[in-house]
Short mmCIF file of C-alpha atoms in Angstrom, two decimals:
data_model
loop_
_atom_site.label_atom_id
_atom_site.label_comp_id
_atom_site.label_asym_id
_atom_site.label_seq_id
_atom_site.Cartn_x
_atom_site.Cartn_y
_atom_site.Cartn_z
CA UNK A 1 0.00 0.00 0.00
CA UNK A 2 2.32 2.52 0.63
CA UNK A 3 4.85 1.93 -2.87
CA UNK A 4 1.37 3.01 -4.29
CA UNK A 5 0.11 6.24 -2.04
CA UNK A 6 2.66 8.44 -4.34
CA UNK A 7 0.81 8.08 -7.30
CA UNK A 8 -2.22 8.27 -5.61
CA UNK A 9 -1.75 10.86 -3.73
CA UNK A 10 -0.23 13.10 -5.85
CA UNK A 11 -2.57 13.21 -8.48
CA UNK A 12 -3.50 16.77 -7.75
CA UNK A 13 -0.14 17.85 -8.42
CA UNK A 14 0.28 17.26 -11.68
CA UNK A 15 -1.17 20.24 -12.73
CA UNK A 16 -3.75 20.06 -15.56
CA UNK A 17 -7.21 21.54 -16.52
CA UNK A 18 -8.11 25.01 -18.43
CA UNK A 19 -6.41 27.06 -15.05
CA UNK A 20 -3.14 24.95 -14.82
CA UNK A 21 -2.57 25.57 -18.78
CA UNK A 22 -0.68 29.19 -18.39
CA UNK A 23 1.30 27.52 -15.42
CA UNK A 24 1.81 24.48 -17.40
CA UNK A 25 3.25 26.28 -20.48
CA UNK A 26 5.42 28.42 -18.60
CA UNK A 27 7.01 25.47 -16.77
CA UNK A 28 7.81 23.86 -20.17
CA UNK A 29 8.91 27.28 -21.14
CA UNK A 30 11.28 26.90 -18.65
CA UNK A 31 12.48 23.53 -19.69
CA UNK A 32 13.23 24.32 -22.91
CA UNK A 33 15.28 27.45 -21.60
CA UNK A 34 17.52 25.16 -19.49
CA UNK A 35 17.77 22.91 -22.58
CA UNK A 36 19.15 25.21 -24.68
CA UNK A 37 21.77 25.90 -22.20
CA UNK A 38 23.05 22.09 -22.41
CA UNK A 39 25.33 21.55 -25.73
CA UNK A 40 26.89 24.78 -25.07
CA UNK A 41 27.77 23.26 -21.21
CA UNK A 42 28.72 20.24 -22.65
CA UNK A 43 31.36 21.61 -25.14
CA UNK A 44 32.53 23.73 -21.34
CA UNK A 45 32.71 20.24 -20.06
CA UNK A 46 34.40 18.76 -22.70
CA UNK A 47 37.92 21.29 -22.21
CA UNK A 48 38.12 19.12 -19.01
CA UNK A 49 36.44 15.78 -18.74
CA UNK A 50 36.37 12.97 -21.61
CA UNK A 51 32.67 12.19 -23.19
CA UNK A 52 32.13 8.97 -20.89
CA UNK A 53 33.78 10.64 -17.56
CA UNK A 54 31.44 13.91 -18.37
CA UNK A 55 28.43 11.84 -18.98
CA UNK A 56 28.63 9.49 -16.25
CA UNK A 57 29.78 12.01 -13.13
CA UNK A 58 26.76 14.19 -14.54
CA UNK A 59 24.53 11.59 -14.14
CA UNK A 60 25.66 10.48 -10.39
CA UNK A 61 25.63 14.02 -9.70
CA UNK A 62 22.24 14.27 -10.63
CA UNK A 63 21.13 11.53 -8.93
CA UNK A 64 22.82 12.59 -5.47
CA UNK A 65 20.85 15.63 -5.99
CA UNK A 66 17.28 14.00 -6.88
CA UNK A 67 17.84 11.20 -4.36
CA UNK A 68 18.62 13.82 -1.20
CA UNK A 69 15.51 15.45 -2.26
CA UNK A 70 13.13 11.95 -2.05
CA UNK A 71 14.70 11.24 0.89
CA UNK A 72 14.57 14.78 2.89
CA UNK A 73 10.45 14.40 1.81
CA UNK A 74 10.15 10.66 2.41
CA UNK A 75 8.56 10.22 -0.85
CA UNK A 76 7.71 6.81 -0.56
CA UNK A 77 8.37 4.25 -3.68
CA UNK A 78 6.41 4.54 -6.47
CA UNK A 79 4.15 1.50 -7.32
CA UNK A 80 5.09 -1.60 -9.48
CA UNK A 81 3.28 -0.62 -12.63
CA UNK A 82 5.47 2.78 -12.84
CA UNK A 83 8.75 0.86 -12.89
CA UNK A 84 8.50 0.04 -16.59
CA UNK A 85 8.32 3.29 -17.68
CA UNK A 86 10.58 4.91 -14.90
CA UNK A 87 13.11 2.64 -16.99
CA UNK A 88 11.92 3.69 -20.39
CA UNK A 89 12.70 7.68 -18.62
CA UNK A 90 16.35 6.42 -17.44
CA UNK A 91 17.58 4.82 -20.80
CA UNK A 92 16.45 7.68 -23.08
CA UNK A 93 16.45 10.92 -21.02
CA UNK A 94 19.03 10.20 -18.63
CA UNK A 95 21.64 7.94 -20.46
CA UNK A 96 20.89 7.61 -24.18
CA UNK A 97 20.35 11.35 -24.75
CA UNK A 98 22.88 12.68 -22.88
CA UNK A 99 25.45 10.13 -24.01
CA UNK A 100 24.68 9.97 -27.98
CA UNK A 101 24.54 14.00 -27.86
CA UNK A 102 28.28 13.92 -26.23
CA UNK A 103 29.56 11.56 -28.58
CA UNK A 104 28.18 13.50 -31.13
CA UNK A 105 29.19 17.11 -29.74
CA UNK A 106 33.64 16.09 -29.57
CA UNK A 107 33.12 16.17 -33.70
CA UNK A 108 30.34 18.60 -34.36
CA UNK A 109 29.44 22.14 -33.45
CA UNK A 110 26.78 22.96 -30.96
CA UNK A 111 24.87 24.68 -34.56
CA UNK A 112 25.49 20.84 -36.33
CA UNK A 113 23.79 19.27 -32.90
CA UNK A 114 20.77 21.86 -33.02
CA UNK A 115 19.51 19.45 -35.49
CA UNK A 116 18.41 16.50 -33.25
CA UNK A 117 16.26 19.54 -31.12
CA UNK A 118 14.61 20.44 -34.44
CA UNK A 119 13.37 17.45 -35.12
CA UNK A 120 12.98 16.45 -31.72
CA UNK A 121 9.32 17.93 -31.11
CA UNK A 122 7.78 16.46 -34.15
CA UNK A 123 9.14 12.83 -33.00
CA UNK A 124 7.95 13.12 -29.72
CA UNK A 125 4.18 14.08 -30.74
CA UNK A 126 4.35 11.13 -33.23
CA UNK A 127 5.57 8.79 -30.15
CA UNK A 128 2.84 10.26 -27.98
CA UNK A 129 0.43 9.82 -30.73
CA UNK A 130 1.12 6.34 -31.40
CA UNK A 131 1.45 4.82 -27.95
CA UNK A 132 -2.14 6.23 -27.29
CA UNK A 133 -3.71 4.88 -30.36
CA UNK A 134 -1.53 1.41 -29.16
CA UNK A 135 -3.42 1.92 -26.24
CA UNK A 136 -6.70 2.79 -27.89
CA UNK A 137 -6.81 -0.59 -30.46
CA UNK A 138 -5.71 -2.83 -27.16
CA UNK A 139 -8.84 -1.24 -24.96
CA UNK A 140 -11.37 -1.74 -28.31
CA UNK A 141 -10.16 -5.13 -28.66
CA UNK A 142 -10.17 -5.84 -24.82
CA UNK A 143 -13.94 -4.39 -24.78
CA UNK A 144 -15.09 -6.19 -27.71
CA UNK A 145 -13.86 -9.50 -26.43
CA UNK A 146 -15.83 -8.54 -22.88
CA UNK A 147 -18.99 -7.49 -24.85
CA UNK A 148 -19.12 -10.91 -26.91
CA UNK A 149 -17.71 -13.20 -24.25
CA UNK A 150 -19.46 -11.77 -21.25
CA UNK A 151 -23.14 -12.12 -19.18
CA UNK A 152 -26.05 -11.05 -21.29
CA UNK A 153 -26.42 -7.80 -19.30
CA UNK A 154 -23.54 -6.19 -20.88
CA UNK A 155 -25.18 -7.68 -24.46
CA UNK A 156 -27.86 -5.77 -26.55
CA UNK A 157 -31.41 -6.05 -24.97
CA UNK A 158 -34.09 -8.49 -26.83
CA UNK A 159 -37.15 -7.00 -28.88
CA UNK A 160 -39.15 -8.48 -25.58
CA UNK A 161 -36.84 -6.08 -23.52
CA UNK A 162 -36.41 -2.98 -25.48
CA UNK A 163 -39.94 -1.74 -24.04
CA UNK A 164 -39.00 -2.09 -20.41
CA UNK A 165 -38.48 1.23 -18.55
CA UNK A 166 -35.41 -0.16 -17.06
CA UNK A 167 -34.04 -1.67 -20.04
CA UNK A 168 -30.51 -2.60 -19.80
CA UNK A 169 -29.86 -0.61 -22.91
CA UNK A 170 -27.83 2.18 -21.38
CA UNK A 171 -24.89 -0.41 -20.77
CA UNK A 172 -24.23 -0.25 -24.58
CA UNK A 173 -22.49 3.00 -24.32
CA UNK A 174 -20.38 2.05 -21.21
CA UNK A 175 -19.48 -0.53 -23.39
CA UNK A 176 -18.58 1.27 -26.49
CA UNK A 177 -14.93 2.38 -26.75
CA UNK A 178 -15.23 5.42 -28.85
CA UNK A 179 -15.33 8.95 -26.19
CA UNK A 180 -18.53 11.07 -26.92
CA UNK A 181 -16.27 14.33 -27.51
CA UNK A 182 -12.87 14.77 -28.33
CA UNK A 183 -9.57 14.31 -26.38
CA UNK A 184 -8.74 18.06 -25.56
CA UNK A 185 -4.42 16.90 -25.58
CA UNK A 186 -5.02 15.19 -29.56
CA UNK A 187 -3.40 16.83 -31.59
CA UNK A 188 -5.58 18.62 -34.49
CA UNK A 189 -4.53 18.86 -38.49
CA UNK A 190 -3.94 22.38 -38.01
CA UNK A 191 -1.64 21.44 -35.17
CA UNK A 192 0.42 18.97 -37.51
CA UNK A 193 0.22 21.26 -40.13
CA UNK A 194 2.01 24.13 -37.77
CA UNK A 195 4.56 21.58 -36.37
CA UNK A 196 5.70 20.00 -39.69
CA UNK A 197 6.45 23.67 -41.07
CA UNK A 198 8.24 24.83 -38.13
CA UNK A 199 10.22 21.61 -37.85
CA UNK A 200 11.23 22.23 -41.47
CA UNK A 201 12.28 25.38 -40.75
CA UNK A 202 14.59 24.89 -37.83
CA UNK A 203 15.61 21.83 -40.11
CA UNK A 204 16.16 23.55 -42.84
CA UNK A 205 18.64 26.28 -41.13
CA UNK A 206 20.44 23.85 -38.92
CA UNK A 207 21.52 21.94 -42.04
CA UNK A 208 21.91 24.65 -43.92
CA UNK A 209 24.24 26.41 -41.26
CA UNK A 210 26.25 22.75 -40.94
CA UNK A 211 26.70 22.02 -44.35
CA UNK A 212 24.57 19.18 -44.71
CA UNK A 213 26.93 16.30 -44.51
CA UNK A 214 25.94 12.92 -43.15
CA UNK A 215 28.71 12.02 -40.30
CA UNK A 216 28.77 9.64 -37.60
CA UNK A 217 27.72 12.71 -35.27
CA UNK A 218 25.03 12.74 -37.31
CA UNK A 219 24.27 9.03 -36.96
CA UNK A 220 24.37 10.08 -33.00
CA UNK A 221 22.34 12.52 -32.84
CA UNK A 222 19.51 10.76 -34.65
CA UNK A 223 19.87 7.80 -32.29
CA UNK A 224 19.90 10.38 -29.36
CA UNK A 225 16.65 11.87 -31.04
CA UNK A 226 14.51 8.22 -30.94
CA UNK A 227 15.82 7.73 -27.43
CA UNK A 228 15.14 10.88 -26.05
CA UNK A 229 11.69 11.13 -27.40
CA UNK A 230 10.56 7.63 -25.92
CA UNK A 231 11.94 8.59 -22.45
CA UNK A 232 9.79 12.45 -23.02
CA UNK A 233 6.51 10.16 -23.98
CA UNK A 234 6.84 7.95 -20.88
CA UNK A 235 7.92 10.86 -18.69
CA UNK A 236 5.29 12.91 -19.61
CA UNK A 237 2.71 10.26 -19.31
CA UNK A 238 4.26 9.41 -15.68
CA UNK A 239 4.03 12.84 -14.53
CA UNK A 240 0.19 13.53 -15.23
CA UNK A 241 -0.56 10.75 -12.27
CA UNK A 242 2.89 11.66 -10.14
CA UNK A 243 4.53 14.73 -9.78
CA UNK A 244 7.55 15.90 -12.43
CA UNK A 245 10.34 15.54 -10.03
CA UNK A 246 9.60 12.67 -8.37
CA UNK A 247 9.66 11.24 -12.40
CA UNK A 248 12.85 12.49 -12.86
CA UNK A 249 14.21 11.86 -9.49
CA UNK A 250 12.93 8.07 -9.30
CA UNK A 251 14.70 7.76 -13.41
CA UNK A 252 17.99 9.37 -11.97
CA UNK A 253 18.16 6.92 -9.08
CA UNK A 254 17.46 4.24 -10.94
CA UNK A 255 20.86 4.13 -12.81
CA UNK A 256 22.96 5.39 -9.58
CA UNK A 257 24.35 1.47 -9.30
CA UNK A 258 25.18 2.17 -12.73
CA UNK A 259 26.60 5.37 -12.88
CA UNK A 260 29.12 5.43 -9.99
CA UNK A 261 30.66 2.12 -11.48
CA UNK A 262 31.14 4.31 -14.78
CA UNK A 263 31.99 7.22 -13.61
CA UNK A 264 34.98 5.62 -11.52
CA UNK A 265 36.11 3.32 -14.61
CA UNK A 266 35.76 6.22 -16.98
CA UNK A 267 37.42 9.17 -14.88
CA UNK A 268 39.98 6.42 -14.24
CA UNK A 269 40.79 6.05 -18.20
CA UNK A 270 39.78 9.66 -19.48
CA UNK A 271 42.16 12.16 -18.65
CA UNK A 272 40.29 15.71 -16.21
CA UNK A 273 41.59 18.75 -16.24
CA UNK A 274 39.55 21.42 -14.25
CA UNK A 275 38.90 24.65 -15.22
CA UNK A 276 36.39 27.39 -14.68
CA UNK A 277 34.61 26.34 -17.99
CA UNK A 278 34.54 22.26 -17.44
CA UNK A 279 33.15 22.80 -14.02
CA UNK A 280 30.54 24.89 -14.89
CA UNK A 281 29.66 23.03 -17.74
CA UNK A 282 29.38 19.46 -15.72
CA UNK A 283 27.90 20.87 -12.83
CA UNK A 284 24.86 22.87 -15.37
CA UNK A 285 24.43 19.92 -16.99
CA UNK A 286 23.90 17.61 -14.29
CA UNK A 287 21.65 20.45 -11.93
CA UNK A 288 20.25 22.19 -14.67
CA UNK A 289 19.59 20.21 -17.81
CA UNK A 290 19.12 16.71 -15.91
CA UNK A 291 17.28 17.48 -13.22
CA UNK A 292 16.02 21.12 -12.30
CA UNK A 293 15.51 21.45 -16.12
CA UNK A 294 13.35 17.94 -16.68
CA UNK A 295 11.46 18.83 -13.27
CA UNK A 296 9.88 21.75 -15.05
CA UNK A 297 9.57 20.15 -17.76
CA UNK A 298 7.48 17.24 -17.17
CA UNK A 299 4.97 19.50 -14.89
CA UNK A 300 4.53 21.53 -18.15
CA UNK A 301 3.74 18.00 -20.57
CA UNK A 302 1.51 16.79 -17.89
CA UNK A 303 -0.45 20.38 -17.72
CA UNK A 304 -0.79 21.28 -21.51
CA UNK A 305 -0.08 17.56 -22.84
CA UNK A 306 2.72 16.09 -24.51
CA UNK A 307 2.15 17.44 -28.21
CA UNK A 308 1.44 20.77 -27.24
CA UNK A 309 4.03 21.14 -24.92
CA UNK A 310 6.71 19.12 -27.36
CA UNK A 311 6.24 22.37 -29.58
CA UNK A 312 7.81 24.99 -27.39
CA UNK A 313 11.01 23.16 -28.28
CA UNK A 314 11.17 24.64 -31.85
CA UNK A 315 12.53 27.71 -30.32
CA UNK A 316 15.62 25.54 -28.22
CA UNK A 317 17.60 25.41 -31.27
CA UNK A 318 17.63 29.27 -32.45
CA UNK A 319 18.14 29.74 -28.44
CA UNK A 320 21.48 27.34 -28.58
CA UNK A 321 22.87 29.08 -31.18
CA UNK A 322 22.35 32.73 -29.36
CA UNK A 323 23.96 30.50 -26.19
CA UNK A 324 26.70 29.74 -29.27
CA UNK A 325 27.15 33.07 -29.94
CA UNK A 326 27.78 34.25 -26.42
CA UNK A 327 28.96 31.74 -24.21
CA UNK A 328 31.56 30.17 -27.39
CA UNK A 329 32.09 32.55 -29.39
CA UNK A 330 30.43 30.97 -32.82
CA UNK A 331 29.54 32.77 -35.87
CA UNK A 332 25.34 33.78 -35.99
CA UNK A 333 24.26 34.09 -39.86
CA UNK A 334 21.63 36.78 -41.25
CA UNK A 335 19.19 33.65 -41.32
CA UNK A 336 18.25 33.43 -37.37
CA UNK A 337 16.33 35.94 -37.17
CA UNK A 338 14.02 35.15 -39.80
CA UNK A 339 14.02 31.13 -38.69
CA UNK A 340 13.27 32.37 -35.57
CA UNK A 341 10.51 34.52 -36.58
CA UNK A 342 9.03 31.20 -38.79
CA UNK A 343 9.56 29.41 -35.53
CA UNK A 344 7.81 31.55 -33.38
CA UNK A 345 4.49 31.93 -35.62
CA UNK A 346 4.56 27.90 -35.52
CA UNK A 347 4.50 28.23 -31.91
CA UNK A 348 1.71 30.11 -32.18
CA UNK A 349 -0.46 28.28 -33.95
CA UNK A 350 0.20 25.08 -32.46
CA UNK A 351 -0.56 26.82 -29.00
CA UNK A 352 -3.89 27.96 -30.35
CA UNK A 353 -4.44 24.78 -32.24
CA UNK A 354 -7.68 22.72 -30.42
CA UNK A 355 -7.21 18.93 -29.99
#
């Protein structure tokens, strides 16, 4: 009883409803913010820590953090049907990701790696949208099974019947699986519509400012983008019936028996030079972008759902390559601006868009 009370319990925290939706898009707001500040971290952490020693000590880090918090709140565990996807979380969001995008970042420039966050949106919506209609063709075939296999109450009533007040006629539309009005979180056509063109846009400069070559960063970064937008469909799905950070936090302590094993065998192969820049880096993207970042931005998924709120990331990419600019020193074409104003009417719309 009490691995369960979490998710029971804190069903009123995951905000959602018409009054949670500004809330909910500013948290994701948020997220994406502290996402755009991780590839320019992560070339800071690379001028003193090798990919696997960076990627590893980030991780424990983050899950010291995340675990002192459950444990100062005595979050209890979360129940046995959350594990599956608390592991789904861990392998995409908290070691494929971060990993792939490391790999991918000692050969390619933080502009190159806004790719996988340009496309990253779109994928996610079109994981979202197919594990529900997964879900949706299991519970029709589940309920058509019932209705044929099951007492003769839950069956059509006989001519005889059908003129008796109480007729059991009313259990035909408990029983039929299609909802009487729409899903308010599925997505619309104007919705794709608005999402396809602003993922070609960001696309479209991202290649265009990286040349367009197919590398094996490249071949990183797309695994990174599969990975990562499984763990954001699970995540977000966990953290509309338990709160954001216990997702997170519960993901990040489930690979601390793995991480501190590889971030001692890594740091003990990978040469570390500190500096000012490699610990800021590590220690923003292990606070920021792995924890405090995902915290916010599973609370905004679970308030404005996961297609909606997988949107607001067509603006991370134009907002790593301002981080570029500043923080590295990179070279910002005469073609931001006017991606970023493409971006930001496809933002717009999707916002707008009615499921």
């Amino acid at each position: 009883m009490r691995t369960q009370s979490s998710a029971i319990a804190s069903t009123g925290i995951a905000v959602s409803g018409r009054s949670g939706t500004p809330i909910g898009t500013l948290q994701a707001a948020l997220g994406v913010i502290a996402f755009s500040l991780t590839f320019p971290a992560t070339a800071w952490g690379l001028e003193g820590f090798g990919p696997w020693s960076l990627v590893a000590v980030r991780s424990v880090l983050a899950a010291l953090i995340a675990g002192a918090c459950l444990l100062a709140l005595r979050v209890p565990l979360p129940g046995r049907a959350h594990w599956p996807g608390l592991a789904v979380v861990a392998a995409g969001v908290v070691v494929g990701f971060p990993l792939l995008t490391t790999l991918a970042l000692q050969t390619s420039t933080t502009a190159h790696a806004a790719v996988v966050v340009g496309l990253l949106p779109l994928t996610t919506a079109l994981c979202s949208a197919l594990r529900v209609g997964t879900k949706r063709s299991a519970g029709r075939a589940t309920i058509g099974r019932r209705a044929s296999a099951g007492p003769s109450w839950l069956v059509a009533p006989t001519r005889r019947q059908s003129h008796v007040r109480h007729s059991p006629a009313p259990l035909r539309g408990a029983a039929e699986p299609q909802p009487t009005s729409p899903d308010p979180l599925s997505p619309s056509r104007t919705f794709w519509t608005a999402a396809l063109v602003g993922a070609a846009a960001v696309v479209a400069f991202t290649v265009q400012q990286s040349g367009g070559t197919l590398t094996t960063a490249d071949l990183y970064l797309f695994g990174a983008l599969l990975v990562c937008a499984a763990g954001y469909t699970e995540g977000g799905r966990l953290a509309r019936v338990m709160p954001g950070w216990q997702v997170v936090g519960w993901a990040l302590v489930l690979c601390l028996p793995i991480g501190v094993p590889a971030a001692a065998l890594a740091l003990s192969y990978e040469p570390v030079r500190l500096t000012a820049h490699s610990v800021t880096g590590l220690l923003w993207v292990a606070a920021g972008s792995q924890f405090l970042g995902l915290v916010v931005w599973y609370r905004g998924m679970a308030a404005i759902g996961i297609p909606k709120a997988s949107q607001l990331q067509l603006a991370q990419p134009l907002l790593t390559l301002v981080w570029s600019v500043l923080l590295l020193g990179e070279h910002l074409t005469v073609a931001a601006p006017l991606t970023a104003a493409a971006v930001l009417v496809c933002i717009a719309v999707t916002q707008r868009a009615r499921g």
